[in-house]
Amino acid sequence: MVTLRDLTPDDAPALQRIYSGASIRCTTGRTLTLGEAQNRIRAALAGAADKPRQRWAWGIAVGGELIGRIALRRRTPAMATLSYILREDTWGNGYATEAAERVVRLAFTTTDLNRLEAMHHPANPASGRVLTKAGFTRTGTSHRRAGDGTAVPYQVYAMRKP
């Protein structure tokens, strides 16, 4: 069973571990430093105080252990993007799907958001399955620049408030 919880400063080493190895293959491609992990946590805590709120971030925990992070980022007054990352040794257990389903419910019941979007790297089709199970529908492709300048066709998903 997944627990969503606020991140704390003590989570920095666990967050650094989450943003490493195969988990970052389709993101930045490099491990976070401890300082960068601390900065992400500080930003998440500061974002919780924003009025109106622009960002929401939770730690994904199983059995009390932080195994991932999931977030919403407001892009327009009524739309936000969903993102998540799990430590690679926890993949394939349904944790990302459960966390995404919970965040979708929270977004549509406790905020003024009426649309969510998400995308995933084409080399990570499992993330697309997570999004589909959480209620998203694939809407197209968005080309984003990789570090080497090549265009990468990310798969784009969206859902509206029921």
JSON list of C-alpha atoms in Angstrom, two decimals:
[
{"chain": "A", "resi": 1, "resn": "MET", "atom": "CA", "xyz": [0.00, 0.00, 0.00]},
{"chain": "A", "resi": 2, "resn": "VAL", "atom": "CA", "xyz": [1.28, 3.41, -1.02]},
{"chain": "A", "resi": 3, "resn": "THR", "atom": "CA", "xyz": [1.33, 6.42, 1.27]},
{"chain": "A", "resi": 4, "resn": "LEU", "atom": "CA", "xyz": [1.61, 9.94, -0.08]},
{"chain": "A", "resi": 5, "resn": "ARG", "atom": "CA", "xyz": [3.30, 12.29, 2.35]},
{"chain": "A", "resi": 6, "resn": "ASP", "atom": "CA", "xyz": [5.00, 15.64, 2.50]},
{"chain": "A", "resi": 7, "resn": "LEU", "atom": "CA", "xyz": [8.73, 15.59, 1.93]},
{"chain": "A", "resi": 8, "resn": "THR", "atom": "CA", "xyz": [10.98, 16.57, 4.83]},
{"chain": "A", "resi": 9, "resn": "PRO", "atom": "CA", "xyz": [14.61, 17.77, 4.92]},
{"chain": "A", "resi": 10, "resn": "ASP", "atom": "CA", "xyz": [15.60, 14.32, 6.24]},
{"chain": "A", "resi": 11, "resn": "ASP", "atom": "CA", "xyz": [14.43, 12.79, 2.93]},
{"chain": "A", "resi": 12, "resn": "ALA", "atom": "CA", "xyz": [17.33, 14.25, 0.92]},
{"chain": "A", "resi": 13, "resn": "PRO", "atom": "CA", "xyz": [19.48, 11.06, 0.85]},
{"chain": "A", "resi": 14, "resn": "ALA", "atom": "CA", "xyz": [16.45, 8.94, -0.16]},
{"chain": "A", "resi": 15, "resn": "LEU", "atom": "CA", "xyz": [15.48, 11.47, -2.85]},
{"chain": "A", "resi": 16, "resn": "GLN", "atom": "CA", "xyz": [19.03, 11.42, -4.15]},
{"chain": "A", "resi": 17, "resn": "ARG", "atom": "CA", "xyz": [18.81, 7.62, -4.42]},
{"chain": "A", "resi": 18, "resn": "ILE", "atom": "CA", "xyz": [15.45, 7.87, -6.24]},
{"chain": "A", "resi": 19, "resn": "TYR", "atom": "CA", "xyz": [17.01, 10.22, -8.81]},
{"chain": "A", "resi": 20, "resn": "SER", "atom": "CA", "xyz": [19.78, 7.80, -9.78]},
{"chain": "A", "resi": 21, "resn": "GLY", "atom": "CA", "xyz": [20.40, 4.68, -11.84]},
{"chain": "A", "resi": 22, "resn": "ALA", "atom": "CA", "xyz": [17.85, 3.56, -14.41]},
{"chain": "A", "resi": 23, "resn": "SER", "atom": "CA", "xyz": [15.20, 5.87, -12.89]},
{"chain": "A", "resi": 24, "resn": "ILE", "atom": "CA", "xyz": [16.82, 8.89, -14.55]},
{"chain": "A", "resi": 25, "resn": "ARG", "atom": "CA", "xyz": [17.51, 7.27, -17.92]},
{"chain": "A", "resi": 26, "resn": "CYS", "atom": "CA", "xyz": [14.50, 9.07, -19.40]},
{"chain": "A", "resi": 27, "resn": "THR", "atom": "CA", "xyz": [14.81, 12.29, -17.41]},
{"chain": "A", "resi": 28, "resn": "THR", "atom": "CA", "xyz": [17.97, 14.33, -16.90]},
{"chain": "A", "resi": 29, "resn": "GLY", "atom": "CA", "xyz": [20.28, 11.36, -17.36]},
{"chain": "A", "resi": 30, "resn": "ARG", "atom": "CA", "xyz": [22.34, 12.28, -14.31]},
{"chain": "A", "resi": 31, "resn": "THR", "atom": "CA", "xyz": [22.11, 11.56, -10.59]},
{"chain": "A", "resi": 32, "resn": "LEU", "atom": "CA", "xyz": [21.06, 14.38, -8.28]},
{"chain": "A", "resi": 33, "resn": "THR", "atom": "CA", "xyz": [23.68, 15.60, -5.88]},
{"chain": "A", "resi": 34, "resn": "LEU", "atom": "CA", "xyz": [22.72, 15.71, -2.21]},
{"chain": "A", "resi": 35, "resn": "GLY", "atom": "CA", "xyz": [22.55, 19.51, -2.49]},
{"chain": "A", "resi": 36, "resn": "GLU", "atom": "CA", "xyz": [20.19, 19.29, -5.47]},
{"chain": "A", "resi": 37, "resn": "ALA", "atom": "CA", "xyz": [17.97, 16.85, -3.56]},
{"chain": "A", "resi": 38, "resn": "GLN", "atom": "CA", "xyz": [17.90, 19.28, -0.63]},
{"chain": "A", "resi": 39, "resn": "ASN", "atom": "CA", "xyz": [16.98, 22.11, -3.01]},
{"chain": "A", "resi": 40, "resn": "ARG", "atom": "CA", "xyz": [14.08, 20.09, -4.48]},
{"chain": "A", "resi": 41, "resn": "ILE", "atom": "CA", "xyz": [12.76, 19.46, -1.00]},
{"chain": "A", "resi": 42, "resn": "ARG", "atom": "CA", "xyz": [13.07, 23.14, -0.06]},
{"chain": "A", "resi": 43, "resn": "ALA", "atom": "CA", "xyz": [11.23, 24.10, -3.26]},
{"chain": "A", "resi": 44, "resn": "ALA", "atom": "CA", "xyz": [8.45, 21.59, -2.49]},
{"chain": "A", "resi": 45, "resn": "LEU", "atom": "CA", "xyz": [8.04, 22.96, 1.02]},
{"chain": "A", "resi": 46, "resn": "ALA", "atom": "CA", "xyz": [8.04, 26.56, -0.21]},
{"chain": "A", "resi": 47, "resn": "GLY", "atom": "CA", "xyz": [5.53, 25.70, -2.94]},
{"chain": "A", "resi": 48, "resn": "ALA", "atom": "CA", "xyz": [3.08, 24.48, -0.33]},
{"chain": "A", "resi": 49, "resn": "ALA", "atom": "CA", "xyz": [2.84, 28.04, 0.99]},
{"chain": "A", "resi": 50, "resn": "ASP", "atom": "CA", "xyz": [2.14, 29.70, -2.38]},
{"chain": "A", "resi": 51, "resn": "LYS", "atom": "CA", "xyz": [-1.23, 31.43, -2.77]},
{"chain": "A", "resi": 52, "resn": "PRO", "atom": "CA", "xyz": [-2.61, 30.52, -5.21]},
{"chain": "A", "resi": 53, "resn": "ARG", "atom": "CA", "xyz": [-0.75, 27.27, -5.12]},
{"chain": "A", "resi": 54, "resn": "GLN", "atom": "CA", "xyz": [1.44, 26.58, -8.16]},
{"chain": "A", "resi": 55, "resn": "ARG", "atom": "CA", "xyz": [3.10, 23.29, -7.14]},
{"chain": "A", "resi": 56, "resn": "TRP", "atom": "CA", "xyz": [2.22, 20.23, -5.13]},
{"chain": "A", "resi": 57, "resn": "ALA", "atom": "CA", "xyz": [4.79, 17.54, -4.32]},
{"chain": "A", "resi": 58, "resn": "TRP", "atom": "CA", "xyz": [4.53, 14.38, -2.27]},
{"chain": "A", "resi": 59, "resn": "GLY", "atom": "CA", "xyz": [6.85, 11.59, -1.37]},
{"chain": "A", "resi": 60, "resn": "ILE", "atom": "CA", "xyz": [5.67, 8.12, -2.31]},
{"chain": "A", "resi": 61, "resn": "ALA", "atom": "CA", "xyz": [6.31, 5.76, 0.60]},
{"chain": "A", "resi": 62, "resn": "VAL", "atom": "CA", "xyz": [5.78, 2.03, 1.04]},
{"chain": "A", "resi": 63, "resn": "GLY", "atom": "CA", "xyz": [6.17, 0.55, 4.49]},
{"chain": "A", "resi": 64, "resn": "GLY", "atom": "CA", "xyz": [7.46, 3.90, 5.73]},
{"chain": "A", "resi": 65, "resn": "GLU", "atom": "CA", "xyz": [10.29, 3.95, 3.16]},
{"chain": "A", "resi": 66, "resn": "LEU", "atom": "CA", "xyz": [10.46, 6.78, 0.63]},
{"chain": "A", "resi": 67, "resn": "ILE", "atom": "CA", "xyz": [10.56, 5.15, -2.82]},
{"chain": "A", "resi": 68, "resn": "GLY", "atom": "CA", "xyz": [9.45, 7.96, -5.11]},
{"chain": "A", "resi": 69, "resn": "ARG", "atom": "CA", "xyz": [8.12, 11.42, -5.71]},
{"chain": "A", "resi": 70, "resn": "ILE", "atom": "CA", "xyz": [4.98, 12.64, -7.45]},
{"chain": "A", "resi": 71, "resn": "ALA", "atom": "CA", "xyz": [4.08, 16.22, -8.25]},
{"chain": "A", "resi": 72, "resn": "LEU", "atom": "CA", "xyz": [1.63, 18.55, -9.91]},
{"chain": "A", "resi": 73, "resn": "ARG", "atom": "CA", "xyz": [2.72, 21.83, -11.45]},
{"chain": "A", "resi": 74, "resn": "ARG", "atom": "CA", "xyz": [0.13, 24.44, -12.41]},
{"chain": "A", "resi": 75, "resn": "ARG", "atom": "CA", "xyz": [0.61, 25.57, -16.01]},
{"chain": "A", "resi": 76, "resn": "THR", "atom": "CA", "xyz": [-2.56, 27.68, -16.37]},
{"chain": "A", "resi": 77, "resn": "PRO", "atom": "CA", "xyz": [-5.15, 28.69, -13.78]},
{"chain": "A", "resi": 78, "resn": "ALA", "atom": "CA", "xyz": [-7.11, 25.48, -14.41]},
{"chain": "A", "resi": 79, "resn": "MET", "atom": "CA", "xyz": [-4.49, 23.01, -15.75]},
{"chain": "A", "resi": 80, "resn": "ALA", "atom": "CA", "xyz": [-1.50, 21.25, -14.20]},
{"chain": "A", "resi": 81, "resn": "THR", "atom": "CA", "xyz": [1.03, 18.68, -15.31]},
{"chain": "A", "resi": 82, "resn": "LEU", "atom": "CA", "xyz": [1.63, 15.46, -13.41]},
{"chain": "A", "resi": 83, "resn": "SER", "atom": "CA", "xyz": [5.10, 13.97, -13.01]},
{"chain": "A", "resi": 84, "resn": "TYR", "atom": "CA", "xyz": [6.46, 11.08, -10.99]},
{"chain": "A", "resi": 85, "resn": "ILE", "atom": "CA", "xyz": [9.59, 9.04, -10.48]},
{"chain": "A", "resi": 86, "resn": "LEU", "atom": "CA", "xyz": [10.18, 5.80, -8.59]},
{"chain": "A", "resi": 87, "resn": "ARG", "atom": "CA", "xyz": [13.35, 4.16, -7.41]},
{"chain": "A", "resi": 88, "resn": "GLU", "atom": "CA", "xyz": [14.14, 1.47, -9.98]},
{"chain": "A", "resi": 89, "resn": "ASP", "atom": "CA", "xyz": [14.08, -1.45, -7.52]},
{"chain": "A", "resi": 90, "resn": "THR", "atom": "CA", "xyz": [10.40, -0.72, -6.85]},
{"chain": "A", "resi": 91, "resn": "TRP", "atom": "CA", "xyz": [9.16, -0.77, -10.46]},
{"chain": "A", "resi": 92, "resn": "GLY", "atom": "CA", "xyz": [6.45, -3.19, -11.54]},
{"chain": "A", "resi": 93, "resn": "ASN", "atom": "CA", "xyz": [4.52, -3.29, -8.26]},
{"chain": "A", "resi": 94, "resn": "GLY", "atom": "CA", "xyz": [1.72, -0.85, -9.14]},
{"chain": "A", "resi": 95, "resn": "TYR", "atom": "CA", "xyz": [3.07, 1.89, -6.85]},
{"chain": "A", "resi": 96, "resn": "ALA", "atom": "CA", "xyz": [3.20, 4.58, -9.55]},
{"chain": "A", "resi": 97, "resn": "THR", "atom": "CA", "xyz": [-0.34, 3.77, -10.68]},
{"chain": "A", "resi": 98, "resn": "GLU", "atom": "CA", "xyz": [-1.69, 3.91, -7.14]},
{"chain": "A", "resi": 99, "resn": "ALA", "atom": "CA", "xyz": [0.09, 7.19, -6.43]},
{"chain": "A", "resi": 100, "resn": "ALA", "atom": "CA", "xyz": [-1.10, 8.73, -9.73]},
{"chain": "A", "resi": 101, "resn": "GLU", "atom": "CA", "xyz": [-4.71, 7.69, -9.09]},
{"chain": "A", "resi": 102, "resn": "ARG", "atom": "CA", "xyz": [-4.60, 9.32, -5.65]},
{"chain": "A", "resi": 103, "resn": "VAL", "atom": "CA", "xyz": [-3.09, 12.54, -6.93]},
{"chain": "A", "resi": 104, "resn": "VAL", "atom": "CA", "xyz": [-5.69, 12.74, -9.72]},
{"chain": "A", "resi": 105, "resn": "ARG", "atom": "CA", "xyz": [-8.47, 12.39, -7.11]},
{"chain": "A", "resi": 106, "resn": "LEU", "atom": "CA", "xyz": [-6.83, 15.04, -4.92]},
{"chain": "A", "resi": 107, "resn": "ALA", "atom": "CA", "xyz": [-6.40, 17.40, -7.86]},
{"chain": "A", "resi": 108, "resn": "PHE", "atom": "CA", "xyz": [-10.02, 17.18, -8.93]},
{"chain": "A", "resi": 109, "resn": "THR", "atom": "CA", "xyz": [-11.58, 17.25, -5.45]},
{"chain": "A", "resi": 110, "resn": "THR", "atom": "CA", "xyz": [-9.42, 19.70, -3.50]},
{"chain": "A", "resi": 111, "resn": "THR", "atom": "CA", "xyz": [-8.20, 22.23, -6.09]},
{"chain": "A", "resi": 112, "resn": "ASP", "atom": "CA", "xyz": [-9.69, 24.40, -8.82]},
{"chain": "A", "resi": 113, "resn": "LEU", "atom": "CA", "xyz": [-7.92, 22.39, -11.52]},
{"chain": "A", "resi": 114, "resn": "ASN", "atom": "CA", "xyz": [-10.10, 20.89, -14.25]},
{"chain": "A", "resi": 115, "resn": "ARG", "atom": "CA", "xyz": [-7.47, 19.41, -16.56]},
{"chain": "A", "resi": 116, "resn": "LEU", "atom": "CA", "xyz": [-4.29, 17.41, -16.02]},
{"chain": "A", "resi": 117, "resn": "GLU", "atom": "CA", "xyz": [-1.60, 16.58, -18.55]},
{"chain": "A", "resi": 118, "resn": "ALA", "atom": "CA", "xyz": [1.43, 14.32, -18.45]},
{"chain": "A", "resi": 119, "resn": "MET", "atom": "CA", "xyz": [4.01, 12.97, -20.85]},
{"chain": "A", "resi": 120, "resn": "HIS", "atom": "CA", "xyz": [6.59, 10.23, -20.97]},
{"chain": "A", "resi": 121, "resn": "HIS", "atom": "CA", "xyz": [9.75, 9.49, -22.86]},
{"chain": "A", "resi": 122, "resn": "PRO", "atom": "CA", "xyz": [9.24, 7.06, -25.78]},
{"chain": "A", "resi": 123, "resn": "ALA", "atom": "CA", "xyz": [11.76, 4.65, -24.24]},
{"chain": "A", "resi": 124, "resn": "ASN", "atom": "CA", "xyz": [9.54, 4.34, -21.16]},
{"chain": "A", "resi": 125, "resn": "PRO", "atom": "CA", "xyz": [6.26, 2.74, -22.32]},
{"chain": "A", "resi": 126, "resn": "ALA", "atom": "CA", "xyz": [5.54, 1.50, -18.77]},
{"chain": "A", "resi": 127, "resn": "SER", "atom": "CA", "xyz": [4.93, 5.12, -17.79]},
{"chain": "A", "resi": 128, "resn": "GLY", "atom": "CA", "xyz": [2.28, 5.37, -20.51]},
{"chain": "A", "resi": 129, "resn": "ARG", "atom": "CA", "xyz": [0.54, 2.31, -19.05]},
{"chain": "A", "resi": 130, "resn": "VAL", "atom": "CA", "xyz": [0.58, 3.98, -15.61]},
{"chain": "A", "resi": 131, "resn": "LEU", "atom": "CA", "xyz": [-1.04, 7.10, -17.06]},
{"chain": "A", "resi": 132, "resn": "THR", "atom": "CA", "xyz": [-3.70, 5.09, -18.90]},
{"chain": "A", "resi": 133, "resn": "LYS", "atom": "CA", "xyz": [-4.58, 3.11, -15.76]},
{"chain": "A", "resi": 134, "resn": "ALA", "atom": "CA", "xyz": [-4.84, 6.39, -13.83]},
{"chain": "A", "resi": 135, "resn": "GLY", "atom": "CA", "xyz": [-7.44, 7.67, -16.33]},
{"chain": "A", "resi": 136, "resn": "PHE", "atom": "CA", "xyz": [-5.38, 9.65, -18.83]},
{"chain": "A", "resi": 137, "resn": "THR", "atom": "CA", "xyz": [-5.88, 9.40, -22.60]},
{"chain": "A", "resi": 138, "resn": "ARG", "atom": "CA", "xyz": [-3.05, 9.72, -25.08]},
{"chain": "A", "resi": 139, "resn": "THR", "atom": "CA", "xyz": [-3.51, 12.95, -27.03]},
{"chain": "A", "resi": 140, "resn": "GLY", "atom": "CA", "xyz": [-0.43, 13.18, -29.20]},
{"chain": "A", "resi": 141, "resn": "THR", "atom": "CA", "xyz": [3.29, 13.77, -29.31]},
{"chain": "A", "resi": 142, "resn": "SER", "atom": "CA", "xyz": [5.48, 16.66, -28.25]},
{"chain": "A", "resi": 143, "resn": "HIS", "atom": "CA", "xyz": [9.04, 16.92, -29.49]},
{"chain": "A", "resi": 144, "resn": "ARG", "atom": "CA", "xyz": [11.48, 17.99, -26.79]},
{"chain": "A", "resi": 145, "resn": "ARG", "atom": "CA", "xyz": [15.19, 18.62, -27.18]},
{"chain": "A", "resi": 146, "resn": "ALA", "atom": "CA", "xyz": [17.58, 16.13, -25.63]},
{"chain": "A", "resi": 147, "resn": "GLY", "atom": "CA", "xyz": [20.92, 17.19, -24.18]},
{"chain": "A", "resi": 148, "resn": "ASP", "atom": "CA", "xyz": [22.59, 16.54, -27.54]},
{"chain": "A", "resi": 149, "resn": "GLY", "atom": "CA", "xyz": [20.05, 18.72, -29.38]},
{"chain": "A", "resi": 150, "resn": "THR", "atom": "CA", "xyz": [18.10, 15.91, -31.03]},
{"chain": "A", "resi": 151, "resn": "ALA", "atom": "CA", "xyz": [14.29, 16.00, -30.96]},
{"chain": "A", "resi": 152, "resn": "VAL", "atom": "CA", "xyz": [12.69, 13.31, -28.79]},
{"chain": "A", "resi": 153, "resn": "PRO", "atom": "CA", "xyz": [9.00, 12.51, -29.45]},
{"chain": "A", "resi": 154, "resn": "TYR", "atom": "CA", "xyz": [7.44, 12.41, -25.97]},
{"chain": "A", "resi": 155, "resn": "GLN", "atom": "CA", "xyz": [4.00, 10.83, -25.70]},
{"chain": "A", "resi": 156, "resn": "VAL", "atom": "CA", "xyz": [1.44, 13.30, -24.33]},
{"chain": "A", "resi": 157, "resn": "TYR", "atom": "CA", "xyz": [-1.61, 12.39, -22.19]},
{"chain": "A", "resi": 158, "resn": "ALA", "atom": "CA", "xyz": [-4.47, 14.41, -20.72]},
{"chain": "A", "resi": 159, "resn": "MET", "atom": "CA", "xyz": [-7.63, 14.10, -18.70]},
{"chain": "A", "resi": 160, "resn": "ARG", "atom": "CA", "xyz": [-10.46, 16.39, -17.68]},
{"chain": "A", "resi": 161, "resn": "LYS", "atom": "CA", "xyz": [-12.22, 16.65, -14.38]},
{"chain": "A", "resi": 162, "resn": "PRO", "atom": "CA", "xyz": [-15.12, 14.18, -14.42]}
]
